[in-house]
Short mmCIF file of C-alpha atoms and ligand atoms in Angstrom, two decimals:
data_model
loop_
_atom_site.label_atom_id
_atom_site.label_comp_id
_atom_site.label_asym_id
_atom_site.label_seq_id
_atom_site.Cartn_x
_atom_site.Cartn_y
_atom_site.Cartn_z
CA UNK A 1 -23.65 145.07 48.35
CA UNK A 2 -20.69 147.65 48.94
CA UNK A 3 -17.82 147.39 45.98
CA UNK A 4 -15.37 144.67 47.68
CA UNK A 5 -12.07 146.58 47.89
CA UNK A 6 -9.54 143.90 48.41
CA UNK A 7 -8.81 142.87 45.01
CA UNK A 8 -9.78 146.29 43.64
CA UNK A 9 -6.59 147.36 45.53
CA UNK A 10 -4.27 144.56 44.69
CA UNK A 11 -4.94 145.03 41.02
CA UNK A 12 -4.22 149.49 41.64
CA UNK A 13 -1.47 148.93 43.29
CA UNK A 14 0.23 146.28 41.80
CA UNK A 15 3.07 148.15 40.25
CA UNK A 16 4.71 147.82 43.78
CA UNK A 17 4.85 144.46 43.33
CA UNK A 18 6.29 144.43 39.80
CA UNK A 19 8.91 147.05 41.19
CA UNK A 20 9.89 144.86 44.29
CA UNK A 21 10.65 141.85 41.49
CA UNK A 22 12.88 144.09 39.36
CA UNK A 23 14.84 144.64 42.31
CA UNK A 24 15.11 141.37 43.69
CA UNK A 25 16.07 139.91 40.41
CA UNK A 26 18.10 142.40 39.55
CA UNK A 27 19.67 141.78 42.67
CA UNK A 28 20.54 138.45 42.60
CA UNK A 29 21.59 138.45 39.07
CA UNK A 30 24.83 136.51 40.04
CA UNK A 31 23.55 133.67 41.00
CA UNK A 32 21.40 133.37 38.10
CA UNK A 33 24.61 133.68 35.85
CA UNK A 34 26.64 131.41 37.76
CA UNK A 35 24.29 128.41 36.85
CA UNK A 36 26.03 125.65 35.22
CA UNK A 37 23.80 126.55 31.85
CA UNK A 38 25.90 124.12 29.40
CA UNK A 39 24.23 120.77 31.87
CA UNK A 40 20.13 121.24 30.99
CA UNK A 41 18.74 119.57 28.13
CA UNK A 42 15.19 121.63 28.95
CA UNK A 43 14.04 124.06 31.72
CA UNK A 44 10.52 123.20 32.90
CA UNK A 45 8.24 125.96 34.13
CA UNK A 46 5.02 124.28 36.14
CA UNK A 47 2.87 125.83 38.78
CA UNK A 48 -1.00 125.45 39.03
CA UNK A 49 -4.14 127.03 38.01
CA UNK A 50 -2.61 130.62 37.11
CA UNK A 51 0.70 129.68 37.97
CA UNK A 52 0.16 127.07 34.89
CA UNK A 53 -0.81 129.35 32.77
CA UNK A 54 2.62 131.96 34.15
CA UNK A 55 4.50 128.97 33.14
CA UNK A 56 3.37 129.03 29.88
CA UNK A 57 3.70 132.04 29.07
CA UNK A 58 7.54 131.96 31.12
CA UNK A 59 8.43 129.05 29.17
CA UNK A 60 7.73 130.67 25.42
CA UNK A 61 9.20 134.06 26.87
CA UNK A 62 12.18 131.93 28.45
CA UNK A 63 12.95 129.49 24.95
CA UNK A 64 12.43 132.76 23.09
CA UNK A 65 15.44 134.60 24.50
CA UNK A 66 17.74 131.60 25.33
CA UNK A 67 17.14 129.64 22.50
CA UNK A 68 17.40 126.74 25.51
CA UNK A 69 13.95 124.40 25.29
CA UNK A 70 11.90 125.50 27.62
CA UNK A 71 8.02 124.18 28.29
CA UNK A 72 5.38 124.98 30.78
CA UNK A 73 3.16 122.13 32.33
CA UNK A 74 1.07 121.67 35.22
CA UNK A 75 2.48 120.26 38.37
CA UNK A 76 0.47 117.46 38.22
CA UNK A 77 1.62 116.69 34.68
CA UNK A 78 5.06 115.67 36.90
CA UNK A 79 3.38 113.48 38.52
CA UNK A 80 0.76 111.11 36.41
CA UNK A 81 2.73 111.46 33.19
CA UNK A 82 6.47 112.07 33.72
CA UNK A 83 7.44 109.99 30.29
CA UNK A 84 6.04 112.85 28.87
CA UNK A 85 7.82 115.53 30.99
CA UNK A 86 11.28 114.18 30.87
CA UNK A 87 12.80 113.34 27.43
CA UNK A 88 14.94 110.15 29.09
CA UNK A 89 16.96 109.13 31.71
CA UNK A 90 19.29 110.92 30.70
CA UNK A 91 20.06 114.80 31.12
CA UNK A 92 19.23 117.38 33.55
CA UNK A 93 16.66 119.83 33.88
CA UNK A 94 16.51 123.44 35.26
CA UNK A 95 12.78 123.40 37.11
CA UNK A 96 11.13 126.92 37.96
CA UNK A 97 8.29 125.81 39.95
CA UNK A 98 5.90 128.82 40.75
CA UNK A 99 3.80 129.30 43.43
CA UNK A 100 1.95 132.37 45.19
CA UNK A 101 1.35 130.46 48.11
CA UNK A 102 4.58 127.59 48.24
CA UNK A 103 1.76 125.41 49.87
CA UNK A 104 -0.10 124.15 46.63
CA UNK A 105 0.10 120.01 46.97
CA UNK A 106 0.75 119.30 43.54
CA UNK A 107 3.97 121.46 43.21
CA UNK A 108 4.96 120.16 46.08
CA UNK A 109 4.94 116.83 45.67
CA UNK A 110 6.09 117.51 41.82
CA UNK A 111 9.60 119.19 43.03
CA UNK A 112 9.96 116.62 45.89
CA UNK A 113 10.18 113.76 43.30
CA UNK A 114 11.65 115.79 41.17
CA UNK A 115 14.74 115.93 43.83
CA UNK A 116 14.21 112.49 45.40
CA UNK A 117 14.68 111.41 41.32
CA UNK A 118 17.55 113.76 40.81
CA UNK A 119 16.75 115.48 38.12
CA UNK A 120 18.47 118.63 38.46
CA UNK A 121 18.40 122.10 40.16
CA UNK A 122 15.51 123.72 41.56
CA UNK A 123 14.67 127.37 41.54
CA UNK A 124 11.41 128.53 43.19
CA UNK A 125 9.23 131.87 42.14
CA UNK A 126 6.85 132.67 44.67
CA UNK A 127 5.40 135.86 47.07
CA UNK A 128 5.40 133.76 50.43
CA UNK A 129 8.79 133.85 53.05
CA UNK A 130 9.46 130.11 54.54
CA UNK A 131 7.08 127.93 52.84
CA UNK A 132 7.42 124.39 52.01
CA UNK A 133 8.41 124.94 48.65
CA UNK A 134 10.97 127.29 49.06
CA UNK A 135 12.49 124.58 51.84
CA UNK A 136 12.81 122.79 48.48
CA UNK A 137 14.67 125.06 46.19
CA UNK A 138 18.37 125.58 45.73
CA UNK A 139 17.70 129.15 44.54
CA UNK A 140 14.92 130.81 45.59
CA UNK A 141 13.14 134.17 44.13
CA UNK A 142 10.61 135.67 46.80
CA UNK A 143 8.52 138.40 46.48
CA UNK A 144 6.83 139.83 49.33
CA UNK A 145 4.64 142.45 47.94
CA UNK A 146 2.83 140.27 45.50
CA UNK A 147 1.28 138.91 48.67
CA UNK A 148 -2.76 138.96 48.42
CA UNK A 149 -5.69 138.67 50.70
CA UNK A 150 -7.79 137.75 47.75
CA UNK A 151 -8.56 134.34 46.72
CA UNK A 152 -7.67 135.30 42.40
CA UNK A 153 -4.50 136.09 41.58
CA UNK A 154 -3.52 139.51 40.12
CA UNK A 155 -0.93 141.21 41.70
CA UNK A 156 0.99 138.27 42.81
CA UNK A 157 0.82 136.99 39.23
CA UNK A 158 1.83 139.95 37.43
CA UNK A 159 4.76 140.31 40.25
CA UNK A 160 5.73 136.76 39.60
CA UNK A 161 5.14 137.66 36.02
CA UNK A 162 7.87 140.47 35.88
CA UNK A 163 10.28 138.00 38.00
CA UNK A 164 10.51 135.36 35.02
CA UNK A 165 11.01 138.23 32.24
CA UNK A 166 13.43 139.24 34.41
CA UNK A 167 14.81 135.81 34.84
CA UNK A 168 14.73 134.88 31.05
CA UNK A 169 16.63 138.31 30.51
CA UNK A 170 19.61 137.02 32.58
CA UNK A 171 19.65 134.56 31.38
CA UNK A 172 19.92 135.39 27.96
CA UNK A 173 22.03 138.55 28.88
CA UNK A 174 19.59 140.69 27.15
CA UNK A 175 20.44 144.04 28.42
CA UNK A 176 18.28 145.65 26.57
CA UNK A 177 15.48 144.08 28.15
CA UNK A 178 16.61 144.32 31.69
CA UNK A 179 17.53 147.64 31.79
CA UNK A 180 14.22 149.06 31.03
CA UNK A 181 12.27 146.88 32.93
CA UNK A 182 11.70 149.75 35.66
CA UNK A 183 10.15 151.79 32.69
CA UNK A 184 7.24 148.85 32.53
CA UNK A 185 6.19 150.82 36.04
CA UNK A 186 4.60 154.30 35.03
CA UNK A 187 3.03 152.58 31.85
CA UNK A 188 1.49 149.92 33.95
CA UNK A 189 -0.16 153.21 36.42
CA UNK A 190 -0.75 154.88 33.20
CA UNK A 191 -2.89 151.82 31.84
CA UNK A 192 -4.62 151.39 35.36
CA UNK A 193 -5.58 154.70 35.43
CA UNK A 194 -6.99 155.22 31.95
CA UNK A 195 -8.66 152.48 31.67
CA UNK A 196 -10.17 151.62 34.47
CA UNK A 197 -13.38 153.59 32.59
CA UNK A 198 -13.43 151.20 29.97
CA UNK A 199 -12.75 148.41 31.64
CA UNK A 200 -15.68 149.32 33.96
CA UNK A 201 -18.46 149.71 31.43
CA UNK A 202 -17.41 146.64 29.10
CA UNK A 203 -17.61 144.55 32.06
CA UNK A 204 -21.07 145.58 33.26
CA UNK A 205 -22.55 144.96 29.88
CA UNK A 206 -24.52 142.06 30.61
CA UNK A 207 -25.54 141.85 26.74
CA UNK A 208 -21.67 140.29 26.51
CA UNK A 209 -22.62 136.70 27.85
CA UNK A 210 -19.62 134.90 26.71
CA UNK A 211 -15.72 136.42 26.51
CA UNK A 212 -13.01 134.40 24.51
CA UNK A 213 -9.49 135.69 25.05
CA UNK A 214 -7.08 135.24 22.11
CA UNK A 215 -3.70 135.44 21.90
CA UNK A 216 -0.70 133.50 20.53
CA UNK A 217 3.11 133.27 21.67
CA UNK A 218 3.85 134.68 24.98
CA UNK A 219 0.56 136.48 25.36
CA UNK A 220 -1.46 132.72 25.03
CA UNK A 221 -0.50 131.65 28.54
CA UNK A 222 -2.14 135.54 29.65
CA UNK A 223 -4.76 135.26 27.56
CA UNK A 224 -5.19 132.07 29.30
CA UNK A 225 -5.02 133.48 32.53
CA UNK A 226 -7.39 136.79 31.65
CA UNK A 227 -9.91 133.99 31.04
CA UNK A 228 -9.44 132.06 34.08
CA UNK A 229 -9.83 135.82 36.04
CA UNK A 230 -12.95 136.07 34.35
CA UNK A 231 -14.18 132.63 35.51
CA UNK A 232 -12.90 132.97 38.85
CA UNK A 233 -14.24 136.11 39.38
CA UNK A 234 -17.32 136.73 37.32
CA UNK A 235 -18.61 133.44 37.13
CA UNK A 236 -18.53 133.97 33.31
CA UNK A 237 -18.54 131.20 30.45
CA UNK A 238 -14.74 132.26 28.63
CA UNK A 239 -12.15 130.54 27.19
CA UNK A 240 -8.63 131.10 25.34
CA UNK A 241 -7.31 130.37 22.27
CA UNK A 242 -4.44 130.99 20.11
CA UNK A 243 -5.27 133.56 17.16
CA UNK A 244 -5.58 131.11 14.41
CA UNK A 245 -6.98 127.94 16.52
CA UNK A 246 -10.17 130.38 16.49
CA UNK A 247 -11.27 129.87 13.32
CA UNK A 248 -10.71 126.15 13.36
CA UNK A 249 -14.44 125.46 15.52
CA UNK A 250 -14.65 128.36 18.45
CA UNK A 251 -15.93 131.24 15.92
CA UNK A 252 -18.89 128.69 15.92
CA UNK A 253 -20.25 129.97 19.11
CA UNK A 254 -19.70 133.62 18.06
CA UNK A 255 -23.00 135.91 18.01
CA UNK A 256 -24.10 139.35 19.25
CA UNK A 257 -23.42 138.00 22.72
CA UNK A 258 -20.18 137.23 21.67
CA UNK A 259 -16.99 139.41 23.28
CA UNK A 260 -13.71 138.36 21.97
CA UNK A 261 -10.62 140.32 23.57
CA UNK A 262 -7.54 140.02 21.53
CA UNK A 263 -3.87 140.32 23.04
CA UNK A 264 -2.46 141.45 20.08
CA UNK A 265 1.07 140.94 19.63
CA UNK A 266 3.73 143.44 17.01
CA UNK A 267 4.68 140.72 14.59
CA UNK A 268 1.70 139.30 13.67
CA UNK A 269 -0.99 141.62 13.89
CA UNK A 270 -2.39 141.60 10.17
CA UNK A 271 -3.16 137.59 10.45
CA UNK A 272 -4.51 138.34 13.80
CA UNK A 273 -6.83 141.13 13.32
CA UNK A 274 -7.88 139.31 10.10
CA UNK A 275 -9.94 136.89 13.04
CA UNK A 276 -10.79 139.93 14.65
CA UNK A 277 -12.33 140.94 11.47
CA UNK A 278 -14.47 137.62 11.00
CA UNK A 279 -15.39 138.10 14.74
CA UNK A 280 -17.18 141.16 13.66
CA UNK A 281 -18.52 139.64 10.66
CA UNK A 282 -20.37 137.30 12.19
CA UNK A 283 -22.03 139.83 14.49
CA UNK A 284 -19.75 139.75 17.30
CA UNK A 285 -17.81 141.88 19.97
CA UNK A 286 -13.90 143.20 19.92
CA UNK A 287 -11.92 144.24 22.26
CA UNK A 288 -7.85 144.63 21.41
CA UNK A 289 -4.75 145.22 23.49
CA UNK A 290 -1.56 146.09 22.24
CA UNK A 291 1.28 148.64 21.91
CA UNK A 292 -0.37 151.17 19.80
CA UNK A 293 -3.41 151.04 17.22
CA UNK A 294 -5.58 148.92 19.46
CA UNK A 295 -8.43 150.05 22.48
CA UNK A 296 -6.06 149.69 25.13
CA UNK A 297 -2.67 151.26 24.01
CA UNK A 298 0.57 150.17 25.87
CA UNK A 299 2.23 153.20 24.11
CA UNK A 300 4.86 152.09 25.72
CA UNK A 301 8.20 152.12 23.07
CA UNK A 302 9.44 148.82 25.27
CA UNK A 303 10.23 145.89 23.15
CA UNK A 304 7.81 143.51 22.76
CA UNK A 305 9.35 141.07 25.10
CA UNK A 306 9.60 142.85 27.97
CA UNK A 307 6.40 144.22 28.40
CA UNK A 308 4.11 141.20 28.69
CA UNK A 309 3.00 142.29 31.96
CA UNK A 310 1.13 144.95 30.52
CA UNK A 311 -1.69 142.98 29.18
CA UNK A 312 -2.69 142.30 32.45
CA UNK A 313 -4.17 145.17 34.28
CA UNK A 314 -6.56 146.06 32.35
CA UNK A 315 -7.60 142.38 31.89
CA UNK A 316 -8.11 141.88 35.90
CA UNK A 317 -10.01 145.24 36.07
CA UNK A 318 -12.50 143.82 33.46
CA UNK A 319 -13.01 140.95 35.67
CA UNK A 320 -13.78 142.46 38.54
CA UNK A 321 -16.09 145.18 37.54
CA UNK A 322 -17.95 142.29 35.62
CA UNK A 323 -18.21 140.24 39.10
CA UNK A 324 -19.35 143.69 41.02
CA UNK A 325 -22.20 144.17 38.56
CA UNK A 326 -23.30 140.85 38.92
CA UNK A 327 -22.96 141.57 42.55
CA UNK A 328 -20.25 138.81 43.55
CA UNK A 329 -17.58 139.04 45.59
CA UNK A 330 -14.49 138.75 43.60
CA UNK A 331 -11.92 138.31 46.68
CA UNK A 332 -13.74 135.42 47.07
CA UNK A 333 -14.64 133.11 44.15
CA UNK A 334 -17.28 130.42 44.40
CA UNK A 335 -16.06 127.22 45.87
CA UNK A 336 -12.53 128.35 45.56
CA UNK A 337 -10.06 128.19 47.92
CA UNK A 338 -6.80 130.29 47.85
CA UNK A 339 -4.62 127.14 48.30
CA UNK A 340 -5.32 124.04 47.02
CA UNK A 341 -4.33 121.49 49.69
CA UNK A 342 -4.99 117.68 48.94
CA UNK A 343 -4.95 114.41 51.16
CA UNK A 344 -2.46 113.32 48.32
CA UNK A 345 -1.30 109.96 47.72
CA UNK A 346 1.53 109.90 45.48
CA UNK A 347 1.37 107.87 42.22
CA UNK A 348 4.79 106.99 41.71
CA UNK A 349 4.70 106.03 45.55
CA UNK A 350 8.37 108.01 45.83
CA UNK A 351 6.98 109.33 49.49
C1 F1P B 401 -2.40 128.18 42.56
C2 F1P B 401 -4.12 128.18 42.35
C3 F1P B 401 -4.79 129.62 41.86
C4 F1P B 401 -5.79 129.76 42.01
C5 F1P B 401 -6.89 129.31 43.42
C6 F1P B 401 -6.42 128.23 43.98
O1 F1P B 401 -1.77 128.10 43.67
O2 F1P B 401 -4.50 127.25 41.34
O3 F1P B 401 -3.72 129.89 41.10
O4 F1P B 401 -6.54 131.31 41.65
O5 F1P B 401 -6.34 130.47 44.52
O6 F1P B 401 -4.98 127.87 43.54
P1 F1P B 401 -0.37 128.62 44.18
O7 F1P B 401 0.42 127.34 43.98
O8 F1P B 401 0.06 130.09 43.10
O9 F1P B 401 0.03 129.50 45.59
#
């Protein structure tokens, strides 16, 4: 089978979508600053699948930069377990609904209920104009260059992640992040260029039968997304964990057929590398990503909270090359459609 091209092209061309996301957020800075920030008790980021994992990372980033309580949830939790999401009946929430398509039923239903219950303000981040989600949003950030032919999200995810980074920087008035975002573009292009070979070799190595992706802080949601790519595209057994959690059970799975990918931070690197050393002691293999002294080095000179997106391109290439090496079509993962649309009976019967 010829190597399918759509996913690869989308991965390789993604920095155009990053740049568009930065421009769109920059142009609309005033709308973000003008939000009545004092009234919100919390900020919720929601999505499904990839966009749920994006929500986890975005919420961590947002809270770290703004100091405002911020959490990421699967959209379905707002429907099925609202009491675990909303602290009480009082207080307003800023809801950031993230969806590539703007069509996913659980996200639409969660946003609709939020609106009917007057829980606060709805902000959306997506890639398609005029979607039902965008129609419900009070503030919409649409990055059209993130649109994809492929089912698995790659450049769309990265474009919306960059938008979340800019959103958090604007909300916290962190100009050092905002002014540096465009510097991500050449770094992303260099990573794609320099590490495709290594990702191809690692992906094609069928001695590795299971993968683990470790990340803490903002890297945790990104580790989840990298693990999902591995599952969707290459049907490989793969799981994400926080670094220090790995010793508490999952390490039992490590043997010479195991590859553990570490999304290294700057601050806690010593602890993270100690976990990877334990993996090696048990016969496992490791691959690291980080600003410096890693197998995949960003060498960006950018602050840590600015550069989360840099973990994505190499790990997307890893999943892509592994899929192709198994003769699978990464453009069209097994059993998966681009959007999950459900005949849905709302558990709260609000409609
Ligand atoms: C969410 C999503 C994707 C997944 C698959 C099914 O879509 O779960 O993350 O890869 O395509 O849908 P969306 O709400 O972000 O459009």
